[in-house]
Short mmCIF file of C-alpha atoms in Angstrom, two decimals:
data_model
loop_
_atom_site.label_atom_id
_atom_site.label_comp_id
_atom_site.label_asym_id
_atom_site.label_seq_id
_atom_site.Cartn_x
_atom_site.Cartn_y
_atom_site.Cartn_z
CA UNK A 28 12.73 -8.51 -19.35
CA UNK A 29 13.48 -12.19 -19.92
CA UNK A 30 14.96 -14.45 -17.36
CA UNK A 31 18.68 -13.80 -19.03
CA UNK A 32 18.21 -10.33 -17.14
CA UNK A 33 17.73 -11.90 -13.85
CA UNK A 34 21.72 -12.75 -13.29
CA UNK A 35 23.74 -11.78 -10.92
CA UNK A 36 26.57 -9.59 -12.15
CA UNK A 37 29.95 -12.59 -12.07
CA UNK A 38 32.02 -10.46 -10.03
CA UNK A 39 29.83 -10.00 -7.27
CA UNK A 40 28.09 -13.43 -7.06
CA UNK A 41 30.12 -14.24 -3.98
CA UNK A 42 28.90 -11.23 -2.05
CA UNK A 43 25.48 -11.21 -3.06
CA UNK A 44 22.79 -13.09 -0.10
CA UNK A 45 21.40 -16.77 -0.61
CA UNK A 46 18.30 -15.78 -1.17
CA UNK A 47 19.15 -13.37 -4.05
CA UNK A 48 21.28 -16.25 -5.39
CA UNK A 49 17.75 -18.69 -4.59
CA UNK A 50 15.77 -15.93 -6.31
CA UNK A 51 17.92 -16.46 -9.63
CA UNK A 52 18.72 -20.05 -9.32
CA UNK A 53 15.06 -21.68 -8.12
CA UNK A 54 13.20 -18.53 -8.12
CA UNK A 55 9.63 -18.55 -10.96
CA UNK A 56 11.23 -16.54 -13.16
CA UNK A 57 11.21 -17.60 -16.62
CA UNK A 58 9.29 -20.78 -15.63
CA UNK A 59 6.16 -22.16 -15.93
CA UNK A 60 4.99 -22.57 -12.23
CA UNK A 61 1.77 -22.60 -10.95
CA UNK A 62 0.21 -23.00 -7.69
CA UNK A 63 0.65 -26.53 -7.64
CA UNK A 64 4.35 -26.27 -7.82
CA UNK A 65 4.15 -24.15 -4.21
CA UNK A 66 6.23 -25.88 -2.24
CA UNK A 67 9.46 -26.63 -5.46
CA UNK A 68 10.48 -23.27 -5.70
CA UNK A 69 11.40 -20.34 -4.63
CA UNK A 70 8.61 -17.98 -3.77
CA UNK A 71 8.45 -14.04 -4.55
CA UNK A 72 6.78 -12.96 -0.84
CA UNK A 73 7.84 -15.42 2.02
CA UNK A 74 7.58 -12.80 5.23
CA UNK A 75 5.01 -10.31 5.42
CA UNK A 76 3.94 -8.46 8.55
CA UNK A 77 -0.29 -9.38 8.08
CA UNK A 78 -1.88 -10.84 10.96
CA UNK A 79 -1.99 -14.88 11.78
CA UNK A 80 -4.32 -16.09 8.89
CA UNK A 81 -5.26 -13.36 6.98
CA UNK A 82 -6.85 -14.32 4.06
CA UNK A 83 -5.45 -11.64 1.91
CA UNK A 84 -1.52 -13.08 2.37
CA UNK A 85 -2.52 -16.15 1.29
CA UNK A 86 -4.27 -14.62 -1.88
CA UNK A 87 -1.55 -12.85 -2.55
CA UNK A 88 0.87 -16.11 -2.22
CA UNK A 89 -1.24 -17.87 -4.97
CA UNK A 90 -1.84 -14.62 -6.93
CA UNK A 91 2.12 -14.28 -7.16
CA UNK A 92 2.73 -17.85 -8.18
CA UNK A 93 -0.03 -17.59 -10.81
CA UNK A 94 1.55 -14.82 -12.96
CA UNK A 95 2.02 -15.97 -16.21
CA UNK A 96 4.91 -13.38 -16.54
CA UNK A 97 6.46 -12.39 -13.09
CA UNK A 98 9.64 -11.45 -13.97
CA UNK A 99 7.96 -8.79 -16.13
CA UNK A 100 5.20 -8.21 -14.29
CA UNK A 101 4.61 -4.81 -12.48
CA UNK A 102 2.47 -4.64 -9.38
CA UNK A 103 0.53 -1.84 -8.93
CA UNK A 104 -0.74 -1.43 -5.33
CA UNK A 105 -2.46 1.29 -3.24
CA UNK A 106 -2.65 1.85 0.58
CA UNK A 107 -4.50 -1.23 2.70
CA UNK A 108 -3.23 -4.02 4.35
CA UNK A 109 -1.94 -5.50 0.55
CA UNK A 110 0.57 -2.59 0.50
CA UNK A 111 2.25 -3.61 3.83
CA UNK A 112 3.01 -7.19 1.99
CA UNK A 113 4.00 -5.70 -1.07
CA UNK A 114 6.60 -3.93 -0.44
CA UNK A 115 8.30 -7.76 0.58
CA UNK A 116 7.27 -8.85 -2.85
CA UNK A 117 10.89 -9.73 -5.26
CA UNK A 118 9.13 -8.33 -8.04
CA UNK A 119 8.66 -4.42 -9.37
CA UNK A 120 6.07 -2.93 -7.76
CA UNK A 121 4.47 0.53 -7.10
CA UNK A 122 2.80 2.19 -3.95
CA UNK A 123 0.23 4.66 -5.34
CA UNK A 124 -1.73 7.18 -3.28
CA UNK A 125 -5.23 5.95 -2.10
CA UNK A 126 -7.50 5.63 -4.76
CA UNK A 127 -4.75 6.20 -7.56
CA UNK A 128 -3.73 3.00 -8.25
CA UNK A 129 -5.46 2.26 -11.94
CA UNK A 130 -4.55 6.04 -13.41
CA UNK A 131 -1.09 5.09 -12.26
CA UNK A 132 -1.12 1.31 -13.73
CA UNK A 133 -2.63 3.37 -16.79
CA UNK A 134 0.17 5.70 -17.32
CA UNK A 135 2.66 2.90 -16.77
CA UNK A 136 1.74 0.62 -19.14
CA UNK A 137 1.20 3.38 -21.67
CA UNK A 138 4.50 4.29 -20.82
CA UNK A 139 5.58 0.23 -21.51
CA UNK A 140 4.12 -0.01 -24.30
CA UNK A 141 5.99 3.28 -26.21
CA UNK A 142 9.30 1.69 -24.31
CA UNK A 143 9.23 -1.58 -25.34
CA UNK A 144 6.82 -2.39 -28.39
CA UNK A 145 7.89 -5.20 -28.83
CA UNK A 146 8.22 -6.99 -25.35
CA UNK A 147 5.52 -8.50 -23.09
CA UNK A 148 4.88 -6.16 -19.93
CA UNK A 149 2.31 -6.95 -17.77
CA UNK A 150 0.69 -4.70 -15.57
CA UNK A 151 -1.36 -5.88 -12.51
CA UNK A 152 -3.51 -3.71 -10.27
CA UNK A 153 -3.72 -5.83 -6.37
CA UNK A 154 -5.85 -3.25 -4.09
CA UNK A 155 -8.28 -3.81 -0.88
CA UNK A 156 -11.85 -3.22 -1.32
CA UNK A 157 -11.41 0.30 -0.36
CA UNK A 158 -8.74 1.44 -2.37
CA UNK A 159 -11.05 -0.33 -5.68
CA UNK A 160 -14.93 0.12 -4.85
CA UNK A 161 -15.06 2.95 -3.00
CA UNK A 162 -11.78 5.85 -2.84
CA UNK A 163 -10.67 4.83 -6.44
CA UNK A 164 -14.04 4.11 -7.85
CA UNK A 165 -13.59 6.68 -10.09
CA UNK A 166 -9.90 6.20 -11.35
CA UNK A 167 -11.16 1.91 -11.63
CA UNK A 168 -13.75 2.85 -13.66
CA UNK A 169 -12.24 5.14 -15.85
CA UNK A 170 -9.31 2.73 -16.63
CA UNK A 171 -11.98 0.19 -18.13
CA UNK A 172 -13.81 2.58 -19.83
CA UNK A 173 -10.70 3.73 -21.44
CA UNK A 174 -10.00 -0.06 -22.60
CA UNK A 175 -6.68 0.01 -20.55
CA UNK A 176 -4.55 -3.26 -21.16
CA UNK A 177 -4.75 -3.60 -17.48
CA UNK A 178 -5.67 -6.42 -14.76
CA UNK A 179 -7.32 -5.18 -11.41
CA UNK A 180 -7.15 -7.40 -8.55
CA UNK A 181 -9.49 -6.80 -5.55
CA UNK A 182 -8.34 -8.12 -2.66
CA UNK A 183 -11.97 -8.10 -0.86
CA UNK A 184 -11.86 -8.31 3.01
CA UNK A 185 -14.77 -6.86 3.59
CA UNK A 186 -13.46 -3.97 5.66
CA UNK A 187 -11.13 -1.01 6.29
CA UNK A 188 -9.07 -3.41 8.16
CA UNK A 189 -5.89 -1.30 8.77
CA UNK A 190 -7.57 1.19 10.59
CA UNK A 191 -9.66 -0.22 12.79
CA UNK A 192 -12.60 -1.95 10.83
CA UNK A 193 -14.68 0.64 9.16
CA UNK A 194 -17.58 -0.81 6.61
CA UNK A 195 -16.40 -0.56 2.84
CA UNK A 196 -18.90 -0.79 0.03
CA UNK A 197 -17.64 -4.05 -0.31
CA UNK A 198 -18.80 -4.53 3.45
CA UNK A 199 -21.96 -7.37 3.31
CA UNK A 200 -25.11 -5.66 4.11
CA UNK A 201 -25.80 -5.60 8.19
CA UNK A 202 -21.95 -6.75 9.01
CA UNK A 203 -20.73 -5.67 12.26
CA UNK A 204 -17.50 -4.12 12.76
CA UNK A 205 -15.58 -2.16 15.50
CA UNK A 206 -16.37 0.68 13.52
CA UNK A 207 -19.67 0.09 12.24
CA UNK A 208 -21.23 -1.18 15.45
CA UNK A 209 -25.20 -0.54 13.92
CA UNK A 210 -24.33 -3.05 11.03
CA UNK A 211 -23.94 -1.67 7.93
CA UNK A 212 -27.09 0.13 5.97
CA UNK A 213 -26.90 -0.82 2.13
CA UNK A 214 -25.77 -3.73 0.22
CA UNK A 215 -22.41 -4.65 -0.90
CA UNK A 216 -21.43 -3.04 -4.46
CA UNK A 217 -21.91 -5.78 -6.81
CA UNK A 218 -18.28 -4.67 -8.58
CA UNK A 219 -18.23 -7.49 -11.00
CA UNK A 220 -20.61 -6.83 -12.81
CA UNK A 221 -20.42 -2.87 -12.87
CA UNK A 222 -16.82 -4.28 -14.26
CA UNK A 223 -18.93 -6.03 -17.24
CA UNK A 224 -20.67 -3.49 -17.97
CA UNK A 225 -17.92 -0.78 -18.21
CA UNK A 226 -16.03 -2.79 -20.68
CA UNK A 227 -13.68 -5.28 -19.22
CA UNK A 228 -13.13 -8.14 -21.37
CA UNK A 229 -12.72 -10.98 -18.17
CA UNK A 230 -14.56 -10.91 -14.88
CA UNK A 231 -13.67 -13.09 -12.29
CA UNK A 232 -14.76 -13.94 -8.74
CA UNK A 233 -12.96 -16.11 -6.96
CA UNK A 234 -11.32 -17.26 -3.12
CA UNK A 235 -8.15 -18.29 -1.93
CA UNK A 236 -10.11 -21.83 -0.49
CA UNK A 237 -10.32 -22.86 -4.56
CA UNK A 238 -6.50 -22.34 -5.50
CA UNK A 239 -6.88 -23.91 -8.72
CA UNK A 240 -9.68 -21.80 -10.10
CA UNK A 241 -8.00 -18.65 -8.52
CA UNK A 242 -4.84 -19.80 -10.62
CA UNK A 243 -6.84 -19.86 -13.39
CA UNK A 244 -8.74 -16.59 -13.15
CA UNK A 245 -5.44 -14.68 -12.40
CA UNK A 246 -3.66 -16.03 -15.50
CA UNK A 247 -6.39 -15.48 -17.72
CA UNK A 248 -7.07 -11.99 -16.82
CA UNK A 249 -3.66 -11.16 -17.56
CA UNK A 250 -3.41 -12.96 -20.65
CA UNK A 251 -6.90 -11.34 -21.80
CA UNK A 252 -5.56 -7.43 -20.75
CA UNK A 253 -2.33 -7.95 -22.76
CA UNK A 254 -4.53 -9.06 -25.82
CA UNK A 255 -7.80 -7.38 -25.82
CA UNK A 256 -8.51 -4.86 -23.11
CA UNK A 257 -9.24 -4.18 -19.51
CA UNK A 258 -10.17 -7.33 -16.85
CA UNK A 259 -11.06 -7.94 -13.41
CA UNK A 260 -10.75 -10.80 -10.40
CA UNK A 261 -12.37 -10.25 -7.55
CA UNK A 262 -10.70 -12.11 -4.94
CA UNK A 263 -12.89 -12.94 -1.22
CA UNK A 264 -10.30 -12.58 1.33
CA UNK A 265 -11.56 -12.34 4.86
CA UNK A 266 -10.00 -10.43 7.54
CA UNK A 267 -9.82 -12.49 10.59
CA UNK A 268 -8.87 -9.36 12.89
CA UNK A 269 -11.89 -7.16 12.00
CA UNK A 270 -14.60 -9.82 11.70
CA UNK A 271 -13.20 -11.71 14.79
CA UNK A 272 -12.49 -15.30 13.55
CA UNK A 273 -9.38 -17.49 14.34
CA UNK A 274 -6.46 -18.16 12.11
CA UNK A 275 -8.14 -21.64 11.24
CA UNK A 276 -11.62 -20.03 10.37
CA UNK A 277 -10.91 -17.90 7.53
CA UNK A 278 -11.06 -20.80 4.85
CA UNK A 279 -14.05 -22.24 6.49
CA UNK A 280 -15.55 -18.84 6.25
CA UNK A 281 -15.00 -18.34 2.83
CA UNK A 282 -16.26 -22.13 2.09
CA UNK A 283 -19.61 -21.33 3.77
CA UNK A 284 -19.97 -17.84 2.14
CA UNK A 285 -19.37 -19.19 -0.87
CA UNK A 286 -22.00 -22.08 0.01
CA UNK A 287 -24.62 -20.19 1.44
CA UNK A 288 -24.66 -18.42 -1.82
CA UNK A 289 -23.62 -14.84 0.07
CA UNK A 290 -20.58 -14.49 -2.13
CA UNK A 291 -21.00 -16.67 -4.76
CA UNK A 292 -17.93 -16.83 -7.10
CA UNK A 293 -17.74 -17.08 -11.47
CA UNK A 294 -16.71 -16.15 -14.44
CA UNK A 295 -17.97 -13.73 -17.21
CA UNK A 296 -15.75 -14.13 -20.27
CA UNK A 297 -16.50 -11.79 -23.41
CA UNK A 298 -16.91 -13.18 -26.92
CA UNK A 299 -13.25 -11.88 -27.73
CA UNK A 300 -11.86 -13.29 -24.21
CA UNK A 301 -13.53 -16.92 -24.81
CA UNK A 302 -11.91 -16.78 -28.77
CA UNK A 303 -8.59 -16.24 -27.13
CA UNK A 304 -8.69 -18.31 -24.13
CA UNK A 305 -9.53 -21.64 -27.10
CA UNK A 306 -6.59 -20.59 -28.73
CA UNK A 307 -4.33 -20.06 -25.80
CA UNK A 308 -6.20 -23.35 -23.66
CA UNK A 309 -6.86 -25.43 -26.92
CA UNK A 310 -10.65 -25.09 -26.49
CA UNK A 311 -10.75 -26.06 -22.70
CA UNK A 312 -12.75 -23.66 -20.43
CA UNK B 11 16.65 27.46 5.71
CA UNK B 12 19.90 28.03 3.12
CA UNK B 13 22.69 28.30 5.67
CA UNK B 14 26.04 29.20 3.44
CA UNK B 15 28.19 27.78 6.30
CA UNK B 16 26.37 24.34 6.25
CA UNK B 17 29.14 21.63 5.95
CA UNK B 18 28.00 17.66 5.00
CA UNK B 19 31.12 16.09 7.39
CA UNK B 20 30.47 12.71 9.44
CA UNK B 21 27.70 12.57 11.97
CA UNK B 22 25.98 11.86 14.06
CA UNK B 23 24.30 14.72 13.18
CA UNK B 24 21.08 13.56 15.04
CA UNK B 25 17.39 12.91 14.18
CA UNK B 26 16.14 13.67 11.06
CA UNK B 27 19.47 15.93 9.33
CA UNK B 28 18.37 18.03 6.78
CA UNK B 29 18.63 17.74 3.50
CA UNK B 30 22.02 19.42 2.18
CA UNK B 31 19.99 21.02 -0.57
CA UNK B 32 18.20 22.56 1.71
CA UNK B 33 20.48 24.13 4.01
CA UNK B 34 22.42 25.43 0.48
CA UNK B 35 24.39 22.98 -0.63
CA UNK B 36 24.16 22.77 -4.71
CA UNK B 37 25.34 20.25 -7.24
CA UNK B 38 28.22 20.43 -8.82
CA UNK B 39 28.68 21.46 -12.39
CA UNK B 40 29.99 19.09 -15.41
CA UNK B 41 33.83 17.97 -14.21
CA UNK B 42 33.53 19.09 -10.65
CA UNK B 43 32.84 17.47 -7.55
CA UNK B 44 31.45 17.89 -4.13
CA UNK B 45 33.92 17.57 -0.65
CA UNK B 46 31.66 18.27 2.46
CA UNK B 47 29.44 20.84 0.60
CA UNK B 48 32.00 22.54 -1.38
CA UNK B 49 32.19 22.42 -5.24
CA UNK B 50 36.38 21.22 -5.79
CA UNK B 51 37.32 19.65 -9.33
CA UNK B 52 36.95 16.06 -10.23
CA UNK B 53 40.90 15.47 -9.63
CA UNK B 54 40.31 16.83 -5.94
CA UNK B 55 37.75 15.12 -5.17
CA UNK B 56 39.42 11.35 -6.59
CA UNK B 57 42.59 12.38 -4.09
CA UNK B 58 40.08 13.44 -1.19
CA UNK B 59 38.68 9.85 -1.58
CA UNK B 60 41.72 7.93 -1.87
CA UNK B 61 42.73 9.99 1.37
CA UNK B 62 39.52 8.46 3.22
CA UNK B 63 39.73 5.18 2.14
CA UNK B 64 43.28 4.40 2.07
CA UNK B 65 43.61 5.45 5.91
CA UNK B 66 40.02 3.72 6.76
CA UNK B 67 39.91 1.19 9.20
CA UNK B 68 37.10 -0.25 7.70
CA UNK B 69 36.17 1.01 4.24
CA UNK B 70 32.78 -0.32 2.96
CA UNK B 71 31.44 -0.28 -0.75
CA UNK B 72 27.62 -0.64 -1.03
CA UNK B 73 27.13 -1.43 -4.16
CA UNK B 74 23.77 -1.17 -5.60
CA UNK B 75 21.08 -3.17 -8.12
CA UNK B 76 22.58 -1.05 -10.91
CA UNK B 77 25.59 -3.10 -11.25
CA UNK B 78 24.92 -5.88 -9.35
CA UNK B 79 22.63 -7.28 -11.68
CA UNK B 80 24.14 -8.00 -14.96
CA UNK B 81 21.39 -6.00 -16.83
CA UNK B 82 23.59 -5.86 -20.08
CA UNK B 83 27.48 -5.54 -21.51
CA UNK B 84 27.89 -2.19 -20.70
CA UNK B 85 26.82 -2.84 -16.53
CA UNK B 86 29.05 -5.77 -16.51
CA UNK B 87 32.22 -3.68 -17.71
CA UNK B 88 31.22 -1.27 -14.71
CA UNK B 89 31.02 -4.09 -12.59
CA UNK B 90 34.48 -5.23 -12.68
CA UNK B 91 35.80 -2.02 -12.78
CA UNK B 92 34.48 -1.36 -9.49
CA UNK B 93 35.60 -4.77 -8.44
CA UNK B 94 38.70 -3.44 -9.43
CA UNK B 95 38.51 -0.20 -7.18
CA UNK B 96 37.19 -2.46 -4.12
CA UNK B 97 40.73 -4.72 -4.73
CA UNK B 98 42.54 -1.63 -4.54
CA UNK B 99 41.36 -0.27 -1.48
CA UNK B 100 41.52 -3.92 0.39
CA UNK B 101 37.71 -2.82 1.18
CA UNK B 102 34.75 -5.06 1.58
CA UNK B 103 31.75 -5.47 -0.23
CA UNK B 104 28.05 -5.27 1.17
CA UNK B 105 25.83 -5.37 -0.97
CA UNK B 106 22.39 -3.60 -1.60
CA UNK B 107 20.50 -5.73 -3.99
CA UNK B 108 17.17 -3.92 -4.36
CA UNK B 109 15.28 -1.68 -1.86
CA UNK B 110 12.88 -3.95 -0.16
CA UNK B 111 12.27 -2.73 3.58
CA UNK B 112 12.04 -6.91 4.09
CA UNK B 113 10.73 -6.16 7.53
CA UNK B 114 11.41 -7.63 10.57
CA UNK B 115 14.53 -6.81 9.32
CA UNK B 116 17.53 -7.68 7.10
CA UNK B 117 20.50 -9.35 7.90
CA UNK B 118 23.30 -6.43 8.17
CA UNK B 119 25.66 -8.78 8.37
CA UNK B 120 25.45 -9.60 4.86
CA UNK B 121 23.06 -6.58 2.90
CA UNK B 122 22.48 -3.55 3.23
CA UNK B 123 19.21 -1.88 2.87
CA UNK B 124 18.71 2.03 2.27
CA UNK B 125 15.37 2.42 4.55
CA UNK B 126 18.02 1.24 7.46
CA UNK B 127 21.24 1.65 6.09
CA UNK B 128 22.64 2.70 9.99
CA UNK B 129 22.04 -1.09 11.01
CA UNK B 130 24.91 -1.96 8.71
CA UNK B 131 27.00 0.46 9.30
CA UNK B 132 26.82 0.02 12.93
CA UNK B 133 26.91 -4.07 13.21
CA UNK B 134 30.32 -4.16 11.11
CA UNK B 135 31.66 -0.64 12.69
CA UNK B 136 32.21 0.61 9.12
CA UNK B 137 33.76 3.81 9.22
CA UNK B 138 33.81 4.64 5.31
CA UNK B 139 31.48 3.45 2.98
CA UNK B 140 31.16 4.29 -1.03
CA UNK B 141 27.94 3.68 -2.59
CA UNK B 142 28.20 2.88 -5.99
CA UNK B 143 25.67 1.77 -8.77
CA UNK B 144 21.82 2.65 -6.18
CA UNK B 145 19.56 4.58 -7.77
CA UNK B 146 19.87 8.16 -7.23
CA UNK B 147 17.01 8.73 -4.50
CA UNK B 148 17.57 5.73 -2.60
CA UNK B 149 20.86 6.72 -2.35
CA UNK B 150 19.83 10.24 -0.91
CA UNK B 151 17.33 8.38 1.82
CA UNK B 152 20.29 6.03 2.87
CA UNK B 153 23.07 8.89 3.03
CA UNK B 154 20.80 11.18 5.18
CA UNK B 155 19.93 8.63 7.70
CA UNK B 156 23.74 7.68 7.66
CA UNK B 157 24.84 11.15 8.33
CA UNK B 158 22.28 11.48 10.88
CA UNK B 159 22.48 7.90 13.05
CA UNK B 160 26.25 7.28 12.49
CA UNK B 161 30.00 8.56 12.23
CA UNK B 162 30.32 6.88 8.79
CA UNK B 163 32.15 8.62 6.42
CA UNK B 164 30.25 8.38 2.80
CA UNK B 165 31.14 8.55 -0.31
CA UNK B 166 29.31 8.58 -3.52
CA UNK B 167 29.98 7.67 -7.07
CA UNK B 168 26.68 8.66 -9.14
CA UNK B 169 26.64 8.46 -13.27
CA UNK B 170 24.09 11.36 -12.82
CA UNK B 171 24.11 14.72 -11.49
CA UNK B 172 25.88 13.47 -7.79
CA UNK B 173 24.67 13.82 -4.15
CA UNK B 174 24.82 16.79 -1.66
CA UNK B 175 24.05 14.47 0.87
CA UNK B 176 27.15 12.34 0.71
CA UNK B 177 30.33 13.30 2.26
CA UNK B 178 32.16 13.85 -1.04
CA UNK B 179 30.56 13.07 -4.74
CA UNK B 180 31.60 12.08 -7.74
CA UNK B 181 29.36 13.33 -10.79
CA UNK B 182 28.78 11.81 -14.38
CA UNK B 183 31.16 8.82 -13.54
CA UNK B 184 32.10 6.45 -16.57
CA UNK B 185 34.12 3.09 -16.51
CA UNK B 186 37.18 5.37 -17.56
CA UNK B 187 36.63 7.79 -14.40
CA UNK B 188 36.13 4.47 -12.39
CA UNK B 189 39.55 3.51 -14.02
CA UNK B 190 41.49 6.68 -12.80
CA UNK B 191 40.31 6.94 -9.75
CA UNK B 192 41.43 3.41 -9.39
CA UNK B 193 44.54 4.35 -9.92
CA UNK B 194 44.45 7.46 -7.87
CA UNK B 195 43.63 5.31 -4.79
CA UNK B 196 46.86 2.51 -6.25
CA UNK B 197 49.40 5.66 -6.15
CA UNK B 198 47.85 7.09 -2.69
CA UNK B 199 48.05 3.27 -1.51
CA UNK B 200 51.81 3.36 -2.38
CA UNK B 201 52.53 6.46 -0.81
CA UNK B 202 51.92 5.09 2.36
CA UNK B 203 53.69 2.06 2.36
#
């Protein structure tokens, strides 16, 4: 799709709502925004039903203004608090089944690529920590070691936040939730770097606190699946419901975590990722 | 449960109708059409349809993303012709852009939305309403909870196989069928005058 799609048929225009007339007229289609521009144009989420300061709506706001490609982009979600959001989101996206959300991504780019060879379709994976490290392990996995041309997002709170606060795999070791009230036993998965070592070309952690570099990660995991293979960005997102902080708190949170060295954030970039990023960035990390 | 005497006529029907498939209602074939469950031709069904909206008090089309969008030449040619129809019929448009809950809630003053398609219907009293140009199984979400929360009459025009779940169908429709009905509804019009 290029921008020229996004038009409103002429006969209609007069009928159709302001903010479908916004989306077309000041929306990020066809443009070159980036977080920095938030504020100039018209965003793809602007209500979503997550709770006061939830650090996962505002990593989805800058993970939406980041795409390199939104207005052929496809957003592949899975159950979690993300998939309550993204159903508000002006761009295509698809609910999968718990857990399903990278064999589904798989088959629809697959599918892309046969349809249209020769246009740029980018498909992005945004899940919780459950949906990604734990119930979908296996489909994750599988995607990367199949070399899909995919991005995964992981939205990381931390939790099973929709249902109560049960302890993920993502959950930090000894955390405390309403439904993990003896702390949790074992450590948190270290994802990332299972991602590196099952073949993803760009590995990412990042937080919402440091838009810039979360900007950056986002659009160079895209740019790196459409060119050489699989990537990942793990995104720290804290949940101020389950893990009882205020609205205010959640940045400070992930500041400190990412101080304290308890979710620490960087980049792994493969040989073939770093050869395309000089080309695409002119040699600039 | 296949019920042969199962009729899809204005509700409310109540909570949760179900499914005209289900209670033996089945698609019409190539050049036929579906009024209230029965299988009539094409021609039938375009006067049955110029009946309703003609003598409407508040005909409604909902068009959908399919030809509200200019996607390419072909879309925009439908587009107009269904302009076309909605000048005919002195109806109003509302339209359905895409099929985004966009909870709290939309404004049914101006869209209409197939997860709550009754709030529209009921905020402008609309007592017939034409879908034209949704996609095929948002349309069948939207018509059910219509026929089930509401006294709106529906009608659907579908370029595919057509909808049990609307009050009368229209199959396989082209820009030319568009075009005849169009007239069917100009000479039905006159009639009346």
């Amino acid at each position: 799709m290029n921008k020229g799609l996004v038009k409103i048929s002429p006969c209609f225009e007069d009928v159709m709502p302001q903010e479908y007339k916004e989306l077309v007229e000041k929306g990020s289609y066809g443009q070159d925004y980036g977080v920095a521009d938030l504020g100039s144009f018209k965003e793809l989420i602007e209500e979503h039903p997550l709770c006061a300061g939830c650090g996962l709506a505002l990593s989805m706001r800058l993970i939406l203004a980041s795409l390199p490609n939104p207005e052929s982009t496809i957003i592949v979600g899975s159950t979690g608090c993300s998939a309550l959001a993204f159903s508000q989101v002006a761009l295509h996206n698809i609910h999968s089944l718990f857990g399903n959300q990278n064999a589904v991504a798989t088959g629809l780019k697959r599918a892309l690529k046969l349809r249209f060879p020769d246009e740029i379709k980018d498909v992005v994976v945004i899940a919780g920590d459950g949906a990604t490290a734990d119930i979908g392990l296996d489909m994750v996995m599988q995607s990367w070691f199949r070399r899909e041309n995919i991005t995964t997002i992981m939205l990381d709170n931390e939790a099973y936040a929709n249902t109560g606060g049960q302890e993920s795999g993502m959950t930090a070791e000894k955390a405390v939730l309403n439904m993990a009230p003896k702390g949790k036993n074992f450590p948190k998965v270290n994802l990332a770097d299972v991602a590196q070592v099952a073949g993803c070309a760009y590995v990412a952690t990042c937080n919402p606190a440091k838009s810039r570099v979360l900007e950056k990660a986002v659009k160079r995991a895209i740019l790196a699946a459409r060119e050489i293979g699989p990537t990942y960005v793990q995104i720290y997102a804290p949940c101020p419901t389950n893990y009882k902080l205020k609205p205010d708190e959640v940045l400070a949170t992930v500041k400190n975590r990412e101080k304290e060295g308890t979710y620490p954030t960087g980049e792994f970039i493969s040989a073939k990722a770093q050869e395309l990023f000089e080309s695409l960035e002119g040699g600039s990390k | 449960m296949l019920n042969r005497y199962y009729r899809v006529q204005a509700g409310p029907e109540g909570y949760l109708p179900p499914a005209a498939a289900s209670m033996g209602v089945m698609l019409p074939e190539k050049g036929e059409a579906l009024v209230e469950g029965i299988i009539v031709s094409e021609e039938e069904a375009m006067q049955k349809i110029a009946e309703k909206i003609v003598n409407a008090k508040n005909p409604v089309f909902f068009p959908g993303p399919n030809i509200l969008w200019a996607w390419n030449d072909s879309v925009l040619e439908k587009a107009y012709a269904v302009n076309d129809l909605v000048q005919s019929s002195g109806a109003r448009v509302i339209p359905m852009p895409d099929y985004r809950p966009k909870y709290p809630m939309i404004n049914p003053e101006v869209e209409i939305n197939p997860n709550h398609p009754n709030l529209t219907i009921w905020h402008n009293h609309i007592d017939v309403c034409v879908f034209v140009g949704v996609h095929c199984h948002y349309a069948n979400i939207a018509l059910k909870i219509i026929r089930g929360g509401t006294d709106c009459y529906t009608i659907a025009i579908c370029g595919e196989a057509g909808h049990e779940d609307a009050m009368i169908s229209l199959r396989d429709v082209s820009i030319d069928t568009l075009r005849r009905l169009n007239d069917v509804i100009k000479s039905t019009g006159e009639g009346l005058k």
